[in-house]
Short mmCIF file of C-alpha atoms and ligand atoms in Angstrom, two decimals:
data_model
loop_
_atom_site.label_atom_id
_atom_site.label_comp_id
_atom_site.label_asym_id
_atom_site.label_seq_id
_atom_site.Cartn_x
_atom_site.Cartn_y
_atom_site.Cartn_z
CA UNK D 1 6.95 21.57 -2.64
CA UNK D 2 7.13 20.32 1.09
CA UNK D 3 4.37 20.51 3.78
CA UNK D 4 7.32 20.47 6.42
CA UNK D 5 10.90 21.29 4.55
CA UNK D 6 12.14 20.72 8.22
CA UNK D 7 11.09 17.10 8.79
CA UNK D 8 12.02 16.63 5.19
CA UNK D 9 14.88 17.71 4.03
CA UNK D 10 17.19 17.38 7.65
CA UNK D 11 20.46 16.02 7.38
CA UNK D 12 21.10 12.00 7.76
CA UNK D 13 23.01 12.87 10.92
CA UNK D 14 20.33 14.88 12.51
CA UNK D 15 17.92 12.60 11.72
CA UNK D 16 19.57 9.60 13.28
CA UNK D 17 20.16 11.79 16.53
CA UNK D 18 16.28 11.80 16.36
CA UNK D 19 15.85 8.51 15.47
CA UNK D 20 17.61 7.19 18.29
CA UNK D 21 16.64 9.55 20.91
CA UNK D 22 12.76 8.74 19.57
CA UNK D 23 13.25 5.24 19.44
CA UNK D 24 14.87 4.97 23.32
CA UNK D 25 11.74 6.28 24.56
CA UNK D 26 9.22 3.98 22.76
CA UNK D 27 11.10 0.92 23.69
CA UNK D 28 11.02 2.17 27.53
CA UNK D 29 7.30 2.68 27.14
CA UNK D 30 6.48 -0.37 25.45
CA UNK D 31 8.41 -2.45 28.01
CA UNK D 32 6.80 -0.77 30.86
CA UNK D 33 3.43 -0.91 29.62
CA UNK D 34 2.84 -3.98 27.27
CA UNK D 35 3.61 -7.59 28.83
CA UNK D 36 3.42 -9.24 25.70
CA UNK D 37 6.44 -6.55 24.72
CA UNK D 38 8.14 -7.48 28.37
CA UNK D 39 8.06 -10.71 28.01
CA UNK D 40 9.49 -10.92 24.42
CA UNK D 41 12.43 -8.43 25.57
CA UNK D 42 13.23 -10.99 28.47
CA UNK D 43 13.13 -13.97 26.66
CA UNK D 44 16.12 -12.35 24.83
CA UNK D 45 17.44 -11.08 27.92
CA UNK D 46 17.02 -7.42 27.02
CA UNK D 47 15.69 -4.43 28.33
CA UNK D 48 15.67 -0.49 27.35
CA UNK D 49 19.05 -0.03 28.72
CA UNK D 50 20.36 -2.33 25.58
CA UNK D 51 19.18 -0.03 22.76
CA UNK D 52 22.21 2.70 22.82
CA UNK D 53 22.46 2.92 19.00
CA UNK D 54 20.20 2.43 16.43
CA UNK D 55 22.13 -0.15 15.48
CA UNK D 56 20.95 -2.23 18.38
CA UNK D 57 17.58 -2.25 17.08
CA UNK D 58 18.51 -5.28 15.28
CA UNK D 59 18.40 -7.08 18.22
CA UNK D 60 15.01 -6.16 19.44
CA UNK D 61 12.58 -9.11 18.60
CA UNK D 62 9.95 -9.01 15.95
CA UNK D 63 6.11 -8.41 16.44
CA UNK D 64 3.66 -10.35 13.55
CA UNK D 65 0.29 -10.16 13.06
CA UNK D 66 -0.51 -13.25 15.24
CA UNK D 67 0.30 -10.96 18.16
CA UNK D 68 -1.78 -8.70 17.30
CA UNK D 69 -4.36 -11.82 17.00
CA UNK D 70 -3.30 -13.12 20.16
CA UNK D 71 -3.68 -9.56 21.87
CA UNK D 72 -7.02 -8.88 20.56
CA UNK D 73 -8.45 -6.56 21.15
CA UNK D 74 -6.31 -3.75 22.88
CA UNK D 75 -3.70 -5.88 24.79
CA UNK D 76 -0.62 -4.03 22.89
CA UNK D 77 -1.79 -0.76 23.99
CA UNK D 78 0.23 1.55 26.33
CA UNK D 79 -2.87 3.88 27.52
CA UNK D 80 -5.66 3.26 29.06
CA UNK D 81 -8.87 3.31 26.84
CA UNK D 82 -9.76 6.88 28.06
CA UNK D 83 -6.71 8.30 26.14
CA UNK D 84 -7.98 6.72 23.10
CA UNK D 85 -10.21 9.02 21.17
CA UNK D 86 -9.97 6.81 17.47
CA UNK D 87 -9.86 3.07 16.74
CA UNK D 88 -9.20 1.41 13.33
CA UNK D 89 -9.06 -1.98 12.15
CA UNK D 90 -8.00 -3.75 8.98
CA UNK D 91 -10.60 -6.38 7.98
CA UNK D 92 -9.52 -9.52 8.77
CA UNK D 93 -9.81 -12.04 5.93
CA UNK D 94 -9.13 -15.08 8.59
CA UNK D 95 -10.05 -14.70 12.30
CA UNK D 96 -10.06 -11.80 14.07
CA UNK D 97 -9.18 -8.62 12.53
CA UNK D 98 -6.42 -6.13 14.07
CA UNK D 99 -7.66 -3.29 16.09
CA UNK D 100 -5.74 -0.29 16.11
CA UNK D 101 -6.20 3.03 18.58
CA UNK D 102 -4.56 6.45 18.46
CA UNK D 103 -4.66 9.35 20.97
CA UNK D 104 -4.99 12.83 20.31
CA UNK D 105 -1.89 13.17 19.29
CA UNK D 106 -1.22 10.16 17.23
CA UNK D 107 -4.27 11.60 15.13
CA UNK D 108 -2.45 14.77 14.97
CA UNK D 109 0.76 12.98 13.50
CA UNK D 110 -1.21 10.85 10.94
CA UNK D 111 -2.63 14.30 10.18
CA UNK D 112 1.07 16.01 9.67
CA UNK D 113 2.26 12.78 7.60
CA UNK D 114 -1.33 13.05 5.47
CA UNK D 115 -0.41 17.09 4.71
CA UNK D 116 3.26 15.78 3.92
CA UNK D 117 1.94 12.97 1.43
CA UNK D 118 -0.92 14.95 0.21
CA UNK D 119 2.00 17.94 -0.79
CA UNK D 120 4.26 15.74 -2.25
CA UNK D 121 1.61 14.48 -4.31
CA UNK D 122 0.47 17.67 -5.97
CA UNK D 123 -1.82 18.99 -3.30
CA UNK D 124 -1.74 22.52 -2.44
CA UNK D 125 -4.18 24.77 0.06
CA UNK D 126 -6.49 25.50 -2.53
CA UNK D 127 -7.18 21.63 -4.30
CA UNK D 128 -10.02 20.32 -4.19
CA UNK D 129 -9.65 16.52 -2.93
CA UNK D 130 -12.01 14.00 -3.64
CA UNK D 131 -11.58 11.20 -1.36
CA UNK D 132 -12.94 7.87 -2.33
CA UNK D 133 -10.93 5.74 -0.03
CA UNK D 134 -13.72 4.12 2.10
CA UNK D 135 -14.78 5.84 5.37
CA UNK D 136 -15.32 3.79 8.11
CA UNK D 137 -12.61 1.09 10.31
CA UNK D 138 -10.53 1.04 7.09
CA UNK D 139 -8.12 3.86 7.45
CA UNK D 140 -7.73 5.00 4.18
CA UNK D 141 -10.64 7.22 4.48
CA UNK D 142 -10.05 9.66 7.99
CA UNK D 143 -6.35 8.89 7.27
CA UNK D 144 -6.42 11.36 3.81
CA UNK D 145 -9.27 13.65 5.16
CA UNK D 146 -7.34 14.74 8.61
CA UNK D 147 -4.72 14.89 6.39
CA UNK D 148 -6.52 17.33 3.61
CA UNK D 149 -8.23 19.25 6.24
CA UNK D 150 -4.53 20.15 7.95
CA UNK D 151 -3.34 21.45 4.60
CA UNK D 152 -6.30 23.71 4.49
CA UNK D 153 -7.47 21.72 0.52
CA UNK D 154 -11.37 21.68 0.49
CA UNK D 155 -12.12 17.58 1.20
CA UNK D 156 -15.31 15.86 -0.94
CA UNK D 157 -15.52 12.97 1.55
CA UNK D 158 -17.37 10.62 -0.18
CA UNK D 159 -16.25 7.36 0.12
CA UNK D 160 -15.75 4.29 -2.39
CA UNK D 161 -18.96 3.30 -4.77
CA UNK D 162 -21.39 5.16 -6.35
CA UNK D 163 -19.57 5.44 -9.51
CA UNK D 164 -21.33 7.56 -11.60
CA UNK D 165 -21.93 9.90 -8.51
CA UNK D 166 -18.24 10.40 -7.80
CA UNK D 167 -17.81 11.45 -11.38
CA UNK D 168 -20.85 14.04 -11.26
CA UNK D 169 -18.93 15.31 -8.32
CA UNK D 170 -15.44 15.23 -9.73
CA UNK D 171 -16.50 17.30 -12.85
CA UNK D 172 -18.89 19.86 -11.28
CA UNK D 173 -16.83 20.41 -7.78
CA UNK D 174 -13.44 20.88 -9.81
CA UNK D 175 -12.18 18.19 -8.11
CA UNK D 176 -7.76 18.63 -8.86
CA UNK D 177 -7.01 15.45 -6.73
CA UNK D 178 -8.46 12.49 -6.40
CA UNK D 179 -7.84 9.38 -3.97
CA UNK D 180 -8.53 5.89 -3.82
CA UNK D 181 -7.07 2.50 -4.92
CA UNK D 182 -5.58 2.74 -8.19
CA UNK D 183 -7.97 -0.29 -8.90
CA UNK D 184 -10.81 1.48 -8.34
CA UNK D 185 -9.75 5.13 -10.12
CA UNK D 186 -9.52 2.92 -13.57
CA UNK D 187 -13.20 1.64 -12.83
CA UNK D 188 -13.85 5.47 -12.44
CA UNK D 189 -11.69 6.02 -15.96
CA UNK D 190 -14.14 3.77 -17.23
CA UNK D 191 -17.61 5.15 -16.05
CA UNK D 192 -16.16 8.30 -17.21
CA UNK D 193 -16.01 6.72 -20.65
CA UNK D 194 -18.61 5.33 -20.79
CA UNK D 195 -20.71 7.93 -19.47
CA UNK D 196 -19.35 9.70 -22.61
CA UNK D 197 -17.70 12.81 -21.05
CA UNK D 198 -13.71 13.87 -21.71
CA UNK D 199 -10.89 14.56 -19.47
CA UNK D 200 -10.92 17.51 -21.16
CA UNK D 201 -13.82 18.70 -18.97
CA UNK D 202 -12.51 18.16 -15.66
CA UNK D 203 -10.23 19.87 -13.27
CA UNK D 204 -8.18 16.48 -12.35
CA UNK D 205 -4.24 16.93 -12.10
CA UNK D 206 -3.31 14.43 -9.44
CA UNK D 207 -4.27 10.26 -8.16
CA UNK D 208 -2.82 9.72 -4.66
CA UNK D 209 -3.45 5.60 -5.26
CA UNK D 210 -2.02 3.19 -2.86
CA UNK D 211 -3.67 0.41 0.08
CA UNK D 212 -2.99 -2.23 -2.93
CA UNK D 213 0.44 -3.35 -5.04
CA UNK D 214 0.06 -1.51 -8.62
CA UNK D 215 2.66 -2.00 -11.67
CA UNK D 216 4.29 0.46 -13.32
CA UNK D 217 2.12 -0.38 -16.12
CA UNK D 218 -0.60 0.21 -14.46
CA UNK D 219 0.10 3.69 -13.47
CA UNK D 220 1.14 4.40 -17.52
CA UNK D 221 -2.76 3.09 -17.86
CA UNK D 222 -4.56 5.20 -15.21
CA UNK D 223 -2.28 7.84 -16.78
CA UNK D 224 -3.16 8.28 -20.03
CA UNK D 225 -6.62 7.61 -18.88
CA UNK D 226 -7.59 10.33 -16.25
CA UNK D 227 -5.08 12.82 -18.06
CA UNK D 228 -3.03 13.06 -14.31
CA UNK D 229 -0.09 12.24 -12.38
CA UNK D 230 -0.44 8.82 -10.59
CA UNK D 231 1.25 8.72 -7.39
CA UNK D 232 1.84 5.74 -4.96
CA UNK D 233 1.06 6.06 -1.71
CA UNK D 234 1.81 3.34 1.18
CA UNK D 235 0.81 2.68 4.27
CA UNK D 236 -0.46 0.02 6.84
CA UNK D 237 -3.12 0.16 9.88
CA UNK D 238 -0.87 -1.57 12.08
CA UNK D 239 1.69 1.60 11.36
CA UNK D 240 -0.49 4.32 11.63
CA UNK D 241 -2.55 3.68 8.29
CA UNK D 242 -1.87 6.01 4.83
CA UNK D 243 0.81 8.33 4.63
CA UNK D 244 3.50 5.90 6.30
CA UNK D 245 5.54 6.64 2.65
CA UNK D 246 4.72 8.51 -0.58
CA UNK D 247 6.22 9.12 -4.37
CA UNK D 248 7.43 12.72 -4.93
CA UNK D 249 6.91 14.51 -8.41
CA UNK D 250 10.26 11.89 -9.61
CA UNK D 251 7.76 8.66 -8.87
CA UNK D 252 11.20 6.92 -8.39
CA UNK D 253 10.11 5.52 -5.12
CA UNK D 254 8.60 6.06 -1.83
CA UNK D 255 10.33 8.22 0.64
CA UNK D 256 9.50 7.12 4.14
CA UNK D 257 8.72 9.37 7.28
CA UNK D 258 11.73 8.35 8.90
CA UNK D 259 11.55 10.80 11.82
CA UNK D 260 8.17 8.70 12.66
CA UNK D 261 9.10 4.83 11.07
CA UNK D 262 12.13 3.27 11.56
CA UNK D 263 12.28 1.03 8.38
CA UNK D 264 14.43 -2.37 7.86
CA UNK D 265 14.65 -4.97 5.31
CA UNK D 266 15.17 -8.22 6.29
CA UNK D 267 15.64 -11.57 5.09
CA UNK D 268 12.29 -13.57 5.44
CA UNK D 269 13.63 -16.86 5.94
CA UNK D 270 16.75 -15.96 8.17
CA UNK D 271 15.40 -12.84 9.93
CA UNK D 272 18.83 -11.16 8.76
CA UNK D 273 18.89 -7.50 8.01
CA UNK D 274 19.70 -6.72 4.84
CA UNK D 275 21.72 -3.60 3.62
CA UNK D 276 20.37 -0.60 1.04
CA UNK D 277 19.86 -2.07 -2.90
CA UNK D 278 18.45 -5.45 -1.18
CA UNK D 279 15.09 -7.00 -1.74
CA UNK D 280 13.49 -8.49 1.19
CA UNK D 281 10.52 -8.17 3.97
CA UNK D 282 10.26 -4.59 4.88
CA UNK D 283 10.08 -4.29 8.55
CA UNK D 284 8.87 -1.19 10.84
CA UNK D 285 9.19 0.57 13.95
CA UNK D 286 7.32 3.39 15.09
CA UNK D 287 8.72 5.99 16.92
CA UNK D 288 6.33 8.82 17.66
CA UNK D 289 2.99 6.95 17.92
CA UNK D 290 1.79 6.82 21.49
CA UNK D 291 -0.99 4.69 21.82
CA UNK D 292 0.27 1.46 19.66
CA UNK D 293 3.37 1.94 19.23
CA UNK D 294 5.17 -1.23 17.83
CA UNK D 295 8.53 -2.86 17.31
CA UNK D 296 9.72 -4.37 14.44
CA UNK D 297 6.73 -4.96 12.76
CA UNK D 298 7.15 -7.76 9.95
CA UNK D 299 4.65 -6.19 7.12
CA UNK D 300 4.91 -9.30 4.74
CA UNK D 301 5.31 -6.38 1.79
CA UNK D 302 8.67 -6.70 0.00
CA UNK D 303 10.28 -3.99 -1.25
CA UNK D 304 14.05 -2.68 -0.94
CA UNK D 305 15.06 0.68 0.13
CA UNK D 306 17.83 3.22 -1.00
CA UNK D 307 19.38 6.18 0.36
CA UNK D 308 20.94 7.82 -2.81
CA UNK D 309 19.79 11.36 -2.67
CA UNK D 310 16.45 11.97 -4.75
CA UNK D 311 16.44 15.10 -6.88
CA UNK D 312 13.10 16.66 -4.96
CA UNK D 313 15.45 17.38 -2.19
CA UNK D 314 14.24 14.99 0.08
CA UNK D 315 16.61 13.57 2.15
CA UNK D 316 13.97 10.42 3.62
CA UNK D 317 14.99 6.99 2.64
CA UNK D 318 12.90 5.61 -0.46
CA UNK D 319 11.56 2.16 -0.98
CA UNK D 320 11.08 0.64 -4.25
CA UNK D 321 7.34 0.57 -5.78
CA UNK D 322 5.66 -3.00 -3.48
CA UNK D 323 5.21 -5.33 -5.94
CA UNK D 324 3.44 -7.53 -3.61
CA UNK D 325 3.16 -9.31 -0.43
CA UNK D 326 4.37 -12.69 0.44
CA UNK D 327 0.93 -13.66 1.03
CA UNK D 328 -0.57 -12.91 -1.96
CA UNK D 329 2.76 -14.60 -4.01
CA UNK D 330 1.14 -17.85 -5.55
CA UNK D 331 2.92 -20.94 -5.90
CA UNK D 332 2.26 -22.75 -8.92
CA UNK D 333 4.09 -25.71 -9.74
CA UNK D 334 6.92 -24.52 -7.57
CA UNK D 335 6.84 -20.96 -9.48
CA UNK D 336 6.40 -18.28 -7.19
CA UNK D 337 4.39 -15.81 -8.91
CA UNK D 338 3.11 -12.46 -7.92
CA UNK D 339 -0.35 -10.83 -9.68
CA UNK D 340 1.57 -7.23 -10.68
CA UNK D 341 4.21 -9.31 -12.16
CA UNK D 342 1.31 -11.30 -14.76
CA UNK D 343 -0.57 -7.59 -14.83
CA UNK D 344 2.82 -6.14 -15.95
CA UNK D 345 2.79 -8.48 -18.98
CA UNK D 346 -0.90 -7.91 -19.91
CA UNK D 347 -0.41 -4.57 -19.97
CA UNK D 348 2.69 -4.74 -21.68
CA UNK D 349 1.21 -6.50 -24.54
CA UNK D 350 -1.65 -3.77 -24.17
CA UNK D 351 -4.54 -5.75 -26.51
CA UNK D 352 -6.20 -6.18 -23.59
CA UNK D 353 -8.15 -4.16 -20.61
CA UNK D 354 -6.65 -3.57 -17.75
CA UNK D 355 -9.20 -5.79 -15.92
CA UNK D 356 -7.87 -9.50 -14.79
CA UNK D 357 -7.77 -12.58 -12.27
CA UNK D 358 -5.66 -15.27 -11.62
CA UNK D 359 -7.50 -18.63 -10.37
CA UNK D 360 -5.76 -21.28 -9.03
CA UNK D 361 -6.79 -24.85 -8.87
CA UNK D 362 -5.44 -28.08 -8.18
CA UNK D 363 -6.34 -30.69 -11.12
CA UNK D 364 -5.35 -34.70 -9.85
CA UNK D 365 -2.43 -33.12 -7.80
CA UNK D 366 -1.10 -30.31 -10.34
CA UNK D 367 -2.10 -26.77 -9.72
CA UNK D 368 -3.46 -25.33 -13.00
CA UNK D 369 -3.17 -21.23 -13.28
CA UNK D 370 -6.27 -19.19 -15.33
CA UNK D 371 -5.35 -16.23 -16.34
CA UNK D 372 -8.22 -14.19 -17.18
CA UNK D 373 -8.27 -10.99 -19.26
CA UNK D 374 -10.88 -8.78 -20.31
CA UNK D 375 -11.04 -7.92 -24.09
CA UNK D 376 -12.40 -4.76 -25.82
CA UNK D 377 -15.38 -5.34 -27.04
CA UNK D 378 -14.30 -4.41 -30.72
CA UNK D 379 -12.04 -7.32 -30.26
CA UNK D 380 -14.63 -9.57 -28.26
CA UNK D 381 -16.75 -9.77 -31.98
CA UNK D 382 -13.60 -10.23 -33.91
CA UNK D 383 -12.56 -12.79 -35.74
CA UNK D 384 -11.81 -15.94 -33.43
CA UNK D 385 -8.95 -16.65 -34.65
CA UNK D 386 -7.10 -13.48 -34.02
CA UNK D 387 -8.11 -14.50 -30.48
CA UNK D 388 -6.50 -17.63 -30.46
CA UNK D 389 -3.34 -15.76 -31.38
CA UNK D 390 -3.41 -13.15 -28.79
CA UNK D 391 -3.95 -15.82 -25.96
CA UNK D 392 -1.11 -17.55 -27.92
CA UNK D 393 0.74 -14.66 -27.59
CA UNK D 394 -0.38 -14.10 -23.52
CA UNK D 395 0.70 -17.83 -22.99
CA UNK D 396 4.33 -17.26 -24.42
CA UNK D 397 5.03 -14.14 -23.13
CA UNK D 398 3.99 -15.28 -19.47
CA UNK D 399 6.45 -18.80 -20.09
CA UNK D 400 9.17 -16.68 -20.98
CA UNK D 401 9.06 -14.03 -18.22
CA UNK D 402 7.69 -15.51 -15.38
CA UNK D 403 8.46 -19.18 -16.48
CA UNK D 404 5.19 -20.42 -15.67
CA UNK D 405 2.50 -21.94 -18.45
CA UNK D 406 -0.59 -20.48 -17.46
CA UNK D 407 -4.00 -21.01 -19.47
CA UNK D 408 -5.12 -18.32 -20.72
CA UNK D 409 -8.80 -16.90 -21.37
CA UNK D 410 -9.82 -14.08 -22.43
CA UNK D 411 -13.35 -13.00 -21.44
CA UNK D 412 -16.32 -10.68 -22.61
CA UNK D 413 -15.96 -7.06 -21.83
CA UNK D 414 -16.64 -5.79 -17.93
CA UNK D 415 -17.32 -9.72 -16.36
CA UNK D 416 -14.64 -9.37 -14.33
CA UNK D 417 -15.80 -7.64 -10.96
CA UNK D 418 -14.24 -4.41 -10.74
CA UNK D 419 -13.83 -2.78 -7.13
CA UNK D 420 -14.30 0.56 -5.31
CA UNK D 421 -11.75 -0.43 -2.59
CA UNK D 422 -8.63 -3.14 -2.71
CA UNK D 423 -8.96 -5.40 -5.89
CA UNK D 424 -9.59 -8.98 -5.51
CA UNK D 425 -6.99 -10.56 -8.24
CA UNK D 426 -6.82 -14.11 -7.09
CA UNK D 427 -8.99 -16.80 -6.52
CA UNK D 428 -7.87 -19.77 -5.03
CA UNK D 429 -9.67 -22.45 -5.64
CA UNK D 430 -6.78 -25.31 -4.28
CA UNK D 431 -7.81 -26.85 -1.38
CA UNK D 432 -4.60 -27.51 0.51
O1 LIG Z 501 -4.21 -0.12 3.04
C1 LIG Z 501 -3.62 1.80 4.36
C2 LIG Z 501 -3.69 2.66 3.15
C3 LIG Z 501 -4.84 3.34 2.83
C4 LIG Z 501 -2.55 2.84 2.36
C5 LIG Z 501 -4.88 4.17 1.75
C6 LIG Z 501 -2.59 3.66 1.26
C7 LIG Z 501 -3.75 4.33 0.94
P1 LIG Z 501 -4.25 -1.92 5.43
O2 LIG Z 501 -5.65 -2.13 5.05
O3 LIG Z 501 -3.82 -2.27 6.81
O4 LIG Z 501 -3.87 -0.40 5.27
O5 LIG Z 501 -3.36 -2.69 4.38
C8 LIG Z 501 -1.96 -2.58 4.40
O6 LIG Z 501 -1.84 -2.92 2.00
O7 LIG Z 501 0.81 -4.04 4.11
C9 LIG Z 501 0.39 -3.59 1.74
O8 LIG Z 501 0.38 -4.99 1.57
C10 LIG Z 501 -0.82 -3.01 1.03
N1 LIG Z 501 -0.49 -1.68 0.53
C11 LIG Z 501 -0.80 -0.49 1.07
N2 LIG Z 501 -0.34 0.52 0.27
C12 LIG Z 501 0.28 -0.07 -0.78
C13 LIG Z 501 0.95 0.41 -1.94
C14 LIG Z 501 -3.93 0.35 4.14
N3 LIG Z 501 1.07 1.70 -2.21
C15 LIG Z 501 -1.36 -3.38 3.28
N4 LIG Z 501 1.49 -0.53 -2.78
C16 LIG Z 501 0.13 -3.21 3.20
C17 LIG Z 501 1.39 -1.84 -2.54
C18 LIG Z 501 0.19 -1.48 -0.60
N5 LIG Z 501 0.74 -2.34 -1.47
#
């Protein structure tokens, strides 16, 4: 099922004529209207005129999020602020956060790519969607609603937290689909449990989870748990927010609006594209958006993409599940070492709940890495030895696949904080 078969399903060729013609105009507008943007193009000694394939995008120069930063707060817009009818902004863990604006029409897109995501997902007219991605400058929440209410599904906008609420709601509104971080729709698994009701007597089909890096382990957990179809969904605030890419029914990879993104991986170090099958940085342009539009975007998130035809007809380029970002790779002891690669063991082992944290601290010069794992609480009053031998059998597993001897403790049942929005799974402690 497609919201737009058109937009879809085009031909490679077509799409590229789009592309290109799409991507000429945004780099005339962003070099008439942003001087940071100006600048940048001189300094290479470019201008609009150079971009006569889409192969010359390569040459274009990057944007990060310091520019954003150093921009703050509307400085890379193209339209005055009375063309603005929405801002956004992704919460800043260090300085300033990054402000984002659309116009009327840039909602409108965000709305079409919503429909599209919410379609591929499972949605139809007549779902009921409960949204608990938060409401408010994060943009998970008005990202999916716009989205629901263009498809014509009946939205429950309620917003992360309030646990026990949100299930009340699920199981008396009939809610089919239900969207938030896939960290917070196992917390929900677990109220649901605990509250001592059965999947049995709810409507739920469907997850649209995303706005965090989840294993494929973790999606076998949430599952078997809700009784539904987990699908990823990706997206950043700096791109438009949700719906930038989304899993069809195959969940073998993202497809990415390409008549709206212009994606590229790169090499992090070099800056070097790299070709389809490659792992790198994934990189974006937009295309369409007319307030903020933005070049080259380096999103930190690595990922590869691939253009091999997917069986729902599709003809978008996918990208591989995120594992993580760079930033939130940890490097112990010269191991680089991302938190869905440690939950992917955990719940591979699957004696333990799907509840964890990594803290990292630096003892007389060495950095130590805790791994901590909930237990069930059958398990939690068992013998202690057979706990000795399943954090025996944590600590081997983790030195032979990610090479890394972590200490390992497992804790009481439900210590570790669980969370309505983006998980929290590392603390560093190092002070460096
Ligand atoms: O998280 C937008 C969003 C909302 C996406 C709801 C999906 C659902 P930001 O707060 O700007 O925007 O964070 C963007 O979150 O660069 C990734 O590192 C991470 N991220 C988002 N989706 C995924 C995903 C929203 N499906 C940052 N898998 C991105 C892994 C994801 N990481």
């Amino acid at each position: 099922m497609y919201w737009n078969q058109e937009a879809e399903c085009m031909s490679r060729d077509r799409l590229q004529e789009l592309q290109l013609q799409r991507l000429k105009k945004t780099v005339e507008r962003v070099y008439n209207s942003v001087p940071h943007y100006r600048r940048a193009f001189q300094a290479r000694g470019l201008d609009p005129g150079h971009i006569r394939s889409l192969d010359d995008l390569k040459n274009l120069p990057f944007t990060v999020k310091q520019d954003f930063r150093d921009n703050y707060p509307f400085g890379l817009f193209t339209v005055p602020q009375h063309e603005v009818v929405r801002y956004h902004s992704s919460s800043g863990t260090t300085g300033k956060p990054t402000v984002v604006g659309y116009t009327r029409n840039d909602i409108a897109t965000w709305a079409e790519l919503m429909a599209r995501s919410l379609v591929s997902g499972g949605a139809t007219r007549n779902s009921v969607v409960q949204n608990a991605y938060g409401y408010g400058l994060f943009t998970g929440g008005l990202g999916v609603h716009y989205g629901a209410e263009l498809l014509g599904a009946a939205i429950i906008p309620i917003s992360g937290g309030n646990t026990q609420r949100q299930v009340m709601v699920m199981k008396d509104f009939g809610t089919d689909i239900l969207t938030c971080t896939p960290s917070y729709a196992l917390f929900i698994a677990e109220v649901i449990d605990e509250m001592g009701l059965k999947m049995e007597e709810f409507k739920l089909k469907a997850g649209i989870f995303g706005a965090e890096p989840w294993s494929e382990n973790m999606r076998h957990q949430i599952e078997s748990k809700l009784k539904i179809d987990a699908i990823d969904i990706y997206g950043l605030s700096e791109i438009i927010g949700p719906g930038v890419a989304i899993e069809c029914s195959e969940k073998c990879g993202l497809h990415i609006f390409e008549d709206h993104f212009i994606p590229e991986i790169i090499d992090s170090e070099s800056g070097e594209v790299l070709p389809y099958g490659e792992k790198g940085e994934l990189v974006f342009t937009t295309i369409t958006k007319e307030a903020l539009p933005v070049i080259r975007y380096r999103t930190r998130d690595i990922t590869s993409l691939t253009i091999e035809p997917c069986i729902c007809g599709r003809t978008l380029v996918r990208m591989e599940k995120v594992t993580g970002r760079s930033d939130d790779m940890i490097i112990v002891r010269g191991v680089n070492v991302f938190p869905t690669q440690v939950e992917s063991v955990l719940l591979e082992i699957g004696e333990t709940e799907p509840h964890y944290q990594l803290v990292v601290t630096r003892v007389n010069n060495l950095d130590m890495l805790e791994i901590q794992v909930e237990v069930s609480e059958s398990m939690f009053s068992d013998k202690i030895k057979r706990l000795e031998e399943l954090e025996k059998r944590i600590f081997n597993r983790i030195d032979s696949v990610l090479g890394i001897s972590a200490k390992i403790r497992l804790v009481e049942p439900k210590t570790i904080p669980r969370s309505e929005g983006k998980a929290k799974r590392v603390i560093d402690n190092r002070q460096i």
